[in-house]
Amino acid sequence: MQGTGHPHGMGHPHNAGHPGGHLGSHPGGHPHNMGLGPVIDYNENPFIVIWEVTRACQLKCVHCRADAQLQKDPRELTHEEGINLLDQIYDMNNPMLVFTGGDCMMREDLFELAEYAVKKGMRVSMVPSATDNVTKEKMQRAKDVGLSRWGFSLDGPTPEIHDHFRGTPGSFDLTLEKIKYLNELEMPLQINTVISRYNYDSLEEMAKLVGELKAVMWYIFLLVPTGRGQEDKCITPAEHEKVFRWLYQLSKTAPYDIKTTAAQHYRRVVLQEKARDHKIEKGEIRYEDTMTMDQEGIIDGLKRAPKGVNDGNGFIFVDHIGDVLPSGLLPIPVGNVREKPLADIYRNSEVLKNLRSPDKYKGKCGVCEYNKICGGSRSRTYAVTGDYMESEPYCVYIPMAMRKKETVK
């Protein structure tokens, strides 16, 4: 699914994040826990790891990051390699872990891997596709194993919108049926939605439906034009801004938490709106203060990400054959866990070090006063410009430093 490269995973997140819009890291990458659990230095360890356990999937989503296939790749990490990877992830300060795909339910040993991880004390979530593979029995098994949350993708409030987006007739009705099972089992539900041209005009109805389905989290992904996702299906920069301001207002009354992925600039909007709400002068509000707000950072009800996780910065993605990527939406392999330990790759990759250095970003992102908590979507930047260090192309904000230069002229 698109966001779990992001999260993208259950937050991303990382989340968004993402979680791509995945939240996490103190400005400058310095650890800051704000009394919310152990300090995490994102130069050393990630806040969240997404593992694409398989690329097999029965759906044909028009935006698919993975360009998923019906059959599993014979090069997939074996069960033994998977166990070894779980050990490595645990040893990196036990970050959050999300199983994704393709469709993670297409992996035969999924529950064995999940049980192993949970018994080690890891916080595990999964985001399977809503197909006939998802039975009530498997949901019950997931609950018995101790998975903390189950996420389903729903990309429109009607079958017409969702089924077109997912490339599969009947997917909407099937998803609602699976969600009904989940509610009966009283398992926490996360609904993932990719915002694009397809559903931009239906967000009010979508927000209402998420509440009716008793979701605890609405995980919003902003389309990144990679894999099958196309740039002409992205909403405009101005529409991004409009969505973010709408989400902020929604977060005040919604019966669920809201998190974003591939929408790092939502954090800037949260700061700006929070400052307006409290009539706080510019510069007086700290990002930490916004963390009391539900829509920015509650992860599985267990822990909040301290600050601005971004691709490769508190967030890392391992694909089905062991390639390590900054995120599933930023397809630059930085190593392979079959050849090198995950910790070594995460800490020493030049690409990841660059991603963890917002002041080195080019253009307005490099000089923006919000770049430590935002930094723009590195995935979208790469997809649109071919340079992961360039400015976020879908952000309308003009940094203060650039406005001062204009004034001087």
Tab-separated table of C-alpha atoms in Angstrom:
chain	number	residue	atom	x	y	z
A	1	MET	CA	0.000	0.000	0.000
A	2	GLN	CA	1.202	3.450	-0.759
A	3	GLY	CA	1.647	4.962	2.626
A	4	THR	CA	3.295	2.156	4.421
A	5	GLY	CA	6.344	2.763	2.535
A	6	HIS	CA	5.486	5.195	4.608
A	7	PRO	CA	3.194	3.652	7.670
A	8	HIS	CA	4.896	4.555	5.187
A	9	GLY	CA	3.196	2.611	7.943
A	10	MET	CA	1.153	2.566	10.978
A	11	GLY	CA	2.376	5.365	12.786
A	12	HIS	CA	4.033	6.034	9.331
A	13	PRO	CA	4.605	7.013	9.963
A	14	HIS	CA	6.984	8.396	10.180
A	15	ASN	CA	4.449	9.444	8.903
A	16	ALA	CA	3.925	9.734	8.036
A	17	GLY	CA	4.170	10.328	8.244
A	18	HIS	CA	4.606	8.676	8.210
A	19	PRO	CA	3.879	6.579	9.612
A	20	GLY	CA	5.125	8.535	6.632
A	21	GLY	CA	4.484	12.488	8.135
A	22	HIS	CA	6.160	10.179	10.531
A	23	LEU	CA	6.883	12.020	13.695
A	24	GLY	CA	9.963	11.802	15.729
A	25	SER	CA	13.333	13.637	16.145
A	26	HIS	CA	14.361	16.796	17.922
A	27	PRO	CA	15.585	19.696	15.758
A	28	GLY	CA	19.043	19.013	14.456
A	29	GLY	CA	18.617	15.321	15.193
A	30	HIS	CA	19.363	15.819	18.890
A	31	PRO	CA	17.359	13.531	21.143
A	32	HIS	CA	14.560	15.024	23.168
A	33	ASN	CA	12.073	12.874	25.006
A	34	MET	CA	9.901	15.554	26.660
A	35	GLY	CA	9.152	13.040	29.402
A	36	LEU	CA	7.592	10.683	26.877
A	37	GLY	CA	9.798	7.627	27.364
A	38	PRO	CA	13.436	6.898	26.593
A	39	VAL	CA	15.529	9.357	24.633
A	40	ILE	CA	16.012	8.362	21.003
A	41	ASP	CA	18.823	9.764	18.896
A	42	TYR	CA	17.712	9.355	15.285
A	43	ASN	CA	21.297	9.357	14.123
A	44	GLU	CA	21.615	6.038	15.964
A	45	ASN	CA	18.211	4.343	15.966
A	46	PRO	CA	14.892	4.708	14.148
A	47	PHE	CA	11.587	5.423	15.828
A	48	ILE	CA	9.727	3.151	13.413
A	49	VAL	CA	10.685	0.331	11.045
A	50	ILE	CA	8.468	-0.827	8.199
A	51	TRP	CA	9.124	-4.331	6.872
A	52	GLU	CA	7.608	-5.256	3.522
A	53	VAL	CA	7.297	-8.962	4.282
A	54	THR	CA	6.099	-9.802	0.750
A	55	ARG	CA	5.306	-8.021	-2.484
A	56	ALA	CA	2.509	-10.418	-3.389
A	57	CYS	CA	-0.974	-8.860	-3.483
A	58	GLN	CA	-4.293	-9.595	-5.186
A	59	LEU	CA	-5.243	-5.944	-5.659
A	60	LYS	CA	-4.254	-3.637	-8.527
A	61	CYS	CA	-4.200	-0.239	-6.823
A	62	VAL	CA	-3.654	2.641	-9.234
A	63	HIS	CA	-1.197	4.300	-6.832
A	64	CYS	CA	0.739	1.210	-5.680
A	65	ARG	CA	4.190	2.119	-4.411
A	66	ALA	CA	5.377	-1.468	-4.731
A	67	ASP	CA	3.855	-2.168	-8.144
A	68	ALA	CA	2.742	-5.362	-6.388
A	69	GLN	CA	2.385	-8.716	-8.123
A	70	LEU	CA	0.114	-11.738	-7.731
A	71	GLN	CA	2.886	-14.212	-6.873
A	72	LYS	CA	5.514	-13.847	-4.170
A	73	ASP	CA	9.079	-13.098	-5.216
A	74	PRO	CA	11.255	-16.223	-4.834
A	75	ARG	CA	14.008	-13.964	-3.459
A	76	GLU	CA	11.888	-12.970	-0.427
A	77	LEU	CA	13.638	-13.064	2.934
A	78	THR	CA	13.294	-16.579	4.363
A	79	HIS	CA	11.746	-17.322	7.746
A	80	GLU	CA	15.201	-17.603	9.328
A	81	GLU	CA	16.314	-14.339	7.741
A	82	GLY	CA	13.097	-12.730	8.968
A	83	ILE	CA	13.749	-13.857	12.543
A	84	ASN	CA	17.291	-12.506	12.307
A	85	LEU	CA	15.936	-9.177	11.029
A	86	LEU	CA	13.484	-8.973	13.941
A	87	ASP	CA	16.380	-9.516	16.361
A	88	GLN	CA	18.344	-6.746	14.675
A	89	ILE	CA	15.395	-4.347	14.805
A	90	TYR	CA	14.797	-5.116	18.487
A	91	ASP	CA	18.458	-4.408	19.259
A	92	MET	CA	18.099	-0.894	17.805
A	93	ASN	CA	16.316	0.389	20.920
A	94	ASN	CA	13.175	-1.640	20.087
A	95	PRO	CA	11.467	0.760	17.648
A	96	MET	CA	7.892	0.373	16.500
A	97	LEU	CA	7.466	-2.283	13.802
A	98	VAL	CA	4.910	-2.512	11.012
A	99	PHE	CA	4.387	-5.491	8.707
A	100	THR	CA	3.300	-4.366	5.275
A	101	GLY	CA	3.343	-5.524	1.638
A	102	GLY	CA	2.098	-6.044	-1.071
A	103	ASP	CA	-0.382	-7.796	1.130
A	104	CYS	CA	1.329	-9.053	4.282
A	105	MET	CA	-1.390	-11.712	4.629
A	106	MET	CA	0.089	-13.412	1.550
A	107	ARG	CA	3.142	-14.340	3.634
A	108	GLU	CA	2.627	-17.840	5.038
A	109	ASP	CA	4.673	-17.419	8.220
A	110	LEU	CA	3.301	-13.951	9.056
A	111	PHE	CA	1.779	-14.913	12.389
A	112	GLU	CA	4.841	-16.905	13.447
A	113	LEU	CA	6.976	-13.825	12.802
A	114	ALA	CA	4.477	-11.606	14.616
A	115	GLU	CA	4.307	-13.930	17.617
A	116	TYR	CA	8.110	-14.070	17.835
A	117	ALA	CA	8.320	-10.278	17.775
A	118	VAL	CA	5.547	-9.733	20.335
A	119	LYS	CA	7.089	-12.282	22.719
A	120	LYS	CA	10.343	-10.293	22.541
A	121	GLY	CA	8.394	-7.253	23.691
A	122	MET	CA	8.136	-5.493	20.329
A	123	ARG	CA	5.183	-3.258	19.415
A	124	VAL	CA	3.860	-4.711	16.189
A	125	SER	CA	1.104	-3.591	13.814
A	126	MET	CA	0.096	-4.801	10.374
A	127	VAL	CA	-1.595	-3.298	7.344
A	128	PRO	CA	-3.022	-6.109	5.198
A	129	SER	CA	-5.107	-5.565	2.085
A	130	ALA	CA	-8.836	-6.200	2.412
A	131	THR	CA	-9.110	-9.431	0.422
A	132	ASP	CA	-10.571	-12.878	1.013
A	133	ASN	CA	-7.277	-13.715	2.746
A	134	VAL	CA	-8.483	-11.667	5.702
A	135	THR	CA	-10.817	-13.971	7.594
A	136	LYS	CA	-12.348	-13.533	11.023
A	137	GLU	CA	-10.228	-16.475	12.158
A	138	LYS	CA	-7.035	-14.705	11.103
A	139	MET	CA	-8.154	-11.527	12.839
A	140	GLN	CA	-8.763	-13.522	15.996
A	141	ARG	CA	-5.304	-15.058	15.662
A	142	ALA	CA	-3.765	-11.603	15.268
A	143	LYS	CA	-5.543	-10.511	18.444
A	144	ASP	CA	-4.393	-13.648	20.286
A	145	VAL	CA	-0.806	-13.088	19.148
A	146	GLY	CA	-0.979	-9.576	20.570
A	147	LEU	CA	-0.808	-7.296	17.535
A	148	SER	CA	-1.459	-3.760	18.705
A	149	ARG	CA	-3.516	-2.526	15.773
A	150	TRP	CA	-4.924	-3.494	12.413
A	151	GLY	CA	-5.035	-1.054	9.528
A	152	PHE	CA	-7.266	-1.121	6.464
A	153	SER	CA	-7.131	1.161	3.459
A	154	LEU	CA	-10.272	3.050	2.536
A	155	ASP	CA	-9.812	5.677	-0.152
A	156	GLY	CA	-13.304	7.002	-0.649
A	157	PRO	CA	-16.710	7.102	1.015
A	158	THR	CA	-18.344	5.240	-1.902
A	159	PRO	CA	-17.642	2.029	-3.838
A	160	GLU	CA	-17.184	4.067	-7.040
A	161	ILE	CA	-14.258	6.088	-5.677
A	162	HIS	CA	-12.580	3.397	-3.573
A	163	ASP	CA	-12.914	0.530	-6.066
A	164	HIS	CA	-11.537	2.640	-8.905
A	165	PHE	CA	-8.599	3.675	-6.756
A	166	ARG	CA	-7.918	0.100	-5.676
A	167	GLY	CA	-8.413	-1.257	-9.195
A	168	THR	CA	-10.666	-3.983	-7.827
A	169	PRO	CA	-14.505	-4.086	-8.054
A	170	GLY	CA	-16.099	-5.048	-4.741
A	171	SER	CA	-13.111	-3.884	-2.668
A	172	PHE	CA	-15.150	-1.224	-0.813
A	173	ASP	CA	-17.848	-3.643	0.343
A	174	LEU	CA	-15.239	-6.246	1.260
A	175	THR	CA	-13.300	-3.703	3.318
A	176	LEU	CA	-16.421	-2.682	5.269
A	177	GLU	CA	-17.163	-6.351	5.904
A	178	LYS	CA	-13.652	-6.925	7.304
A	179	ILE	CA	-13.911	-3.795	9.447
A	180	LYS	CA	-17.180	-5.147	10.891
A	181	TYR	CA	-15.335	-8.333	11.935
A	182	LEU	CA	-12.608	-6.237	13.528
A	183	ASN	CA	-15.129	-4.202	15.508
A	184	GLU	CA	-16.824	-7.395	16.692
A	185	LEU	CA	-13.456	-8.621	17.972
A	186	GLU	CA	-12.880	-5.219	19.620
A	187	MET	CA	-9.497	-4.818	17.930
A	188	PRO	CA	-8.282	-1.227	17.430
A	189	LEU	CA	-8.911	-0.118	13.851
A	190	GLN	CA	-6.783	2.267	11.836
A	191	ILE	CA	-8.115	3.527	8.506
A	192	ASN	CA	-5.543	4.573	5.915
A	193	THR	CA	-6.564	7.001	3.181
A	194	VAL	CA	-4.488	8.284	0.275
A	195	ILE	CA	-5.598	11.794	-0.656
A	196	SER	CA	-5.424	12.467	-4.383
A	197	ARG	CA	-7.473	13.914	-7.224
A	198	TYR	CA	-9.752	10.867	-6.913
A	199	ASN	CA	-11.157	11.757	-3.491
A	200	TYR	CA	-10.206	15.388	-2.783
A	201	ASP	CA	-13.829	16.524	-3.161
A	202	SER	CA	-15.141	13.770	-0.840
A	203	LEU	CA	-13.094	14.333	2.309
A	204	GLU	CA	-15.961	15.587	4.478
A	205	GLU	CA	-17.945	12.411	3.755
A	206	MET	CA	-14.813	10.354	4.293
A	207	ALA	CA	-14.173	11.904	7.708
A	208	LYS	CA	-17.743	11.105	8.734
A	209	LEU	CA	-17.426	7.480	7.565
A	210	VAL	CA	-14.177	6.984	9.512
A	211	GLY	CA	-16.070	7.957	12.670
A	212	GLU	CA	-19.002	5.685	11.876
A	213	LEU	CA	-16.606	2.760	11.426
A	214	LYS	CA	-15.267	3.334	14.971
A	215	ALA	CA	-11.671	3.860	13.902
A	216	VAL	CA	-9.214	4.949	16.596
A	217	MET	CA	-6.888	6.514	14.019
A	218	TRP	CA	-7.323	8.080	10.594
A	219	TYR	CA	-3.988	7.821	8.876
A	220	ILE	CA	-3.803	10.243	5.954
A	221	PHE	CA	-1.309	9.789	3.130
A	222	LEU	CA	-0.678	12.510	0.561
A	223	LEU	CA	-0.031	10.852	-2.797
A	224	VAL	CA	3.614	10.525	-3.808
A	225	PRO	CA	4.093	10.004	-7.559
A	226	THR	CA	6.152	6.829	-7.421
A	227	GLY	CA	5.442	3.235	-8.463
A	228	ARG	CA	2.010	3.391	-10.110
A	229	GLY	CA	1.189	6.771	-8.554
A	230	GLN	CA	1.208	9.554	-11.156
A	231	GLU	CA	1.938	13.238	-10.619
A	232	ASP	CA	-1.209	14.406	-12.390
A	233	LYS	CA	-3.225	12.620	-9.685
A	234	CYS	CA	-1.605	14.673	-6.892
A	235	ILE	CA	-3.542	17.580	-5.460
A	236	THR	CA	-1.984	21.042	-5.931
A	237	PRO	CA	0.280	22.779	-3.374
A	238	ALA	CA	-2.581	25.152	-2.470
A	239	GLU	CA	-4.916	22.175	-2.015
A	240	HIS	CA	-2.350	20.524	0.274
A	241	GLU	CA	-2.435	23.635	2.447
A	242	LYS	CA	-6.236	23.665	2.428
A	243	VAL	CA	-6.365	19.971	3.447
A	244	PHE	CA	-3.915	20.563	6.306
A	245	ARG	CA	-5.917	23.471	7.732
A	246	TRP	CA	-9.110	21.434	7.422
A	247	LEU	CA	-7.464	18.467	9.198
A	248	TYR	CA	-6.319	20.701	12.033
A	249	GLN	CA	-9.869	21.919	12.615
A	250	LEU	CA	-11.249	18.384	12.266
A	251	SER	CA	-8.781	17.108	14.867
A	252	LYS	CA	-10.433	19.246	17.530
A	253	THR	CA	-13.739	17.396	17.326
A	254	ALA	CA	-13.079	14.047	15.611
A	255	PRO	CA	-13.696	10.903	17.712
A	256	TYR	CA	-10.400	9.484	16.379
A	257	ASP	CA	-6.784	10.586	16.167
A	258	ILE	CA	-5.398	11.924	12.883
A	259	LYS	CA	-1.913	11.298	11.587
A	260	THR	CA	-0.306	12.161	8.273
A	261	THR	CA	2.352	10.658	6.029
A	262	ALA	CA	4.209	12.266	3.123
A	263	ALA	CA	2.770	15.483	4.531
A	264	GLN	CA	5.569	16.771	6.695
A	265	HIS	CA	4.432	20.355	6.136
A	266	TYR	CA	1.276	19.551	8.099
A	267	ARG	CA	3.470	20.029	11.179
A	268	ARG	CA	4.186	23.613	10.151
A	269	VAL	CA	0.462	24.219	9.717
A	270	VAL	CA	-0.205	22.729	13.165
A	271	LEU	CA	2.303	25.140	14.692
A	272	GLN	CA	0.859	28.113	12.846
A	273	GLU	CA	-2.753	27.232	13.664
A	274	LYS	CA	-1.940	26.457	17.297
A	275	ALA	CA	-0.222	29.824	17.599
A	276	ARG	CA	-3.285	31.554	16.102
A	277	ASP	CA	-5.635	29.681	18.429
A	278	HIS	CA	-3.687	30.814	21.478
A	279	LYS	CA	-2.810	34.247	20.104
A	280	ILE	CA	0.863	33.409	20.615
A	281	GLU	CA	3.424	35.631	18.987
A	282	LYS	CA	5.685	34.026	16.377
A	283	GLY	CA	8.604	32.224	17.956
A	284	GLU	CA	6.988	31.745	21.360
A	285	ILE	CA	5.407	28.378	20.684
A	286	ARG	CA	7.558	25.271	20.697
A	287	TYR	CA	6.849	22.146	18.705
A	288	GLU	CA	6.795	20.177	21.971
A	289	ASP	CA	3.748	22.158	23.044
A	290	THR	CA	1.775	20.888	20.080
A	291	MET	CA	2.422	17.312	21.133
A	292	THR	CA	-0.502	17.508	23.544
A	293	MET	CA	-2.708	17.542	20.469
A	294	ASP	CA	-4.140	14.219	19.381
A	295	GLN	CA	-3.486	14.644	15.693
A	296	GLU	CA	0.261	15.109	16.108
A	297	GLY	CA	2.018	12.092	17.425
A	298	ILE	CA	-0.085	9.598	19.352
A	299	ILE	CA	1.223	6.227	18.255
A	300	ASP	CA	-0.623	3.093	19.317
A	301	GLY	CA	-1.567	4.772	22.561
A	302	LEU	CA	1.838	3.756	23.902
A	303	LYS	CA	4.311	6.422	23.015
A	304	ARG	CA	4.581	9.706	21.164
A	305	ALA	CA	7.253	10.399	18.633
A	306	PRO	CA	9.354	13.204	20.054
A	307	LYS	CA	9.733	15.174	16.803
A	308	GLY	CA	9.665	15.415	13.009
A	309	VAL	CA	10.531	11.922	11.714
A	310	ASN	CA	11.231	11.950	7.998
A	311	ASP	CA	12.468	9.457	5.410
A	312	GLY	CA	15.716	7.976	6.728
A	313	ASN	CA	15.498	10.199	9.810
A	314	GLY	CA	13.838	8.112	12.504
A	315	PHE	CA	12.104	6.077	9.794
A	316	ILE	CA	13.495	3.167	7.782
A	317	PHE	CA	12.044	0.613	5.374
A	318	VAL	CA	13.190	-2.934	4.626
A	319	ASP	CA	11.779	-4.426	1.434
A	320	HIS	CA	10.857	-8.020	0.634
A	321	ILE	CA	14.360	-8.993	-0.552
A	322	GLY	CA	16.190	-7.221	2.266
A	323	ASP	CA	17.029	-3.943	0.550
A	324	VAL	CA	17.007	-1.031	2.993
A	325	LEU	CA	15.409	2.238	1.805
A	326	PRO	CA	14.893	5.614	3.543
A	327	SER	CA	11.189	4.830	3.053
A	328	GLY	CA	9.104	2.720	0.722
A	329	LEU	CA	8.298	5.880	-1.220
A	330	LEU	CA	11.952	6.923	-1.588
A	331	PRO	CA	13.360	4.099	-3.723
A	332	ILE	CA	17.101	4.570	-3.139
A	333	PRO	CA	18.614	1.334	-1.756
A	334	VAL	CA	21.233	2.139	0.885
A	335	GLY	CA	22.229	-1.440	1.711
A	336	ASN	CA	20.869	-4.966	2.145
A	337	VAL	CA	20.365	-6.806	5.432
A	338	ARG	CA	21.680	-10.002	3.817
A	339	GLU	CA	25.055	-8.297	3.434
A	340	LYS	CA	25.281	-5.878	6.351
A	341	PRO	CA	23.533	-5.401	9.728
A	342	LEU	CA	20.581	-3.021	9.691
A	343	ALA	CA	22.143	-0.864	12.421
A	344	ASP	CA	25.321	-0.428	10.379
A	345	ILE	CA	23.326	0.565	7.298
A	346	TYR	CA	21.072	2.976	9.198
A	347	ARG	CA	23.887	4.716	11.067
A	348	ASN	CA	26.523	4.924	8.350
A	349	SER	CA	24.799	5.352	4.972
A	350	GLU	CA	25.803	8.666	3.367
A	351	VAL	CA	22.313	9.021	1.881
A	352	LEU	CA	20.707	8.617	5.305
A	353	LYS	CA	23.194	11.018	6.897
A	354	ASN	CA	22.264	13.604	4.265
A	355	LEU	CA	18.563	13.053	4.964
A	356	ARG	CA	19.237	13.658	8.641
A	357	SER	CA	20.791	17.067	7.862
A	358	PRO	CA	17.901	19.466	7.055
A	359	ASP	CA	20.206	22.496	6.870
A	360	LYS	CA	21.862	20.869	3.857
A	361	TYR	CA	18.567	20.699	1.969
A	362	LYS	CA	18.502	22.825	-1.164
A	363	GLY	CA	16.279	25.789	-1.965
A	364	LYS	CA	13.741	27.066	0.517
A	365	CYS	CA	13.678	23.859	2.622
A	366	GLY	CA	17.343	24.445	3.507
A	367	VAL	CA	16.698	27.899	4.952
A	368	CYS	CA	13.173	27.342	6.290
A	369	GLU	CA	12.708	27.974	10.008
A	370	TYR	CA	10.541	24.849	10.161
A	371	ASN	CA	12.996	22.471	8.472
A	372	LYS	CA	13.914	20.570	11.651
A	373	ILE	CA	10.315	19.637	12.374
A	374	CYS	CA	9.128	19.479	8.760
A	375	GLY	CA	11.813	19.193	6.098
A	376	GLY	CA	9.235	18.487	3.415
A	377	SER	CA	8.494	15.047	2.015
A	378	ARG	CA	11.857	13.770	0.843
A	379	SER	CA	9.951	11.070	-1.081
A	380	ARG	CA	7.820	13.516	-3.050
A	381	THR	CA	10.813	15.771	-3.637
A	382	TYR	CA	12.759	12.869	-5.115
A	383	ALA	CA	9.808	11.664	-7.204
A	384	VAL	CA	9.222	15.103	-8.723
A	385	THR	CA	12.776	16.494	-9.014
A	386	GLY	CA	15.047	13.424	-9.005
A	387	ASP	CA	17.034	14.962	-6.105
A	388	TYR	CA	16.107	13.900	-2.569
A	389	MET	CA	17.786	17.020	-1.125
A	390	GLU	CA	15.741	19.518	-3.160
A	391	SER	CA	12.832	21.612	-1.837
A	392	GLU	CA	9.399	20.097	-1.234
A	393	PRO	CA	7.591	20.972	-4.506
A	394	TYR	CA	4.093	20.885	-2.995
A	395	CYS	CA	4.581	23.441	-0.230
A	396	VAL	CA	3.297	27.016	-0.605
A	397	TYR	CA	5.123	28.445	2.401
A	398	ILE	CA	7.836	31.078	1.866
A	399	PRO	CA	10.427	30.910	4.683
A	400	MET	CA	11.154	34.043	6.720
A	401	ALA	CA	14.764	34.113	5.504
A	402	MET	CA	13.592	34.392	1.905
A	403	ARG	CA	10.995	37.022	2.749
A	404	LYS	CA	13.641	39.140	4.493
A	405	LYS	CA	15.804	38.990	1.372
A	406	GLU	CA	12.876	40.208	-0.717
A	407	THR	CA	12.342	43.081	1.720
A	408	VAL	CA	16.009	44.097	1.544
A	409	LYS	CA	15.803	44.277	-2.243
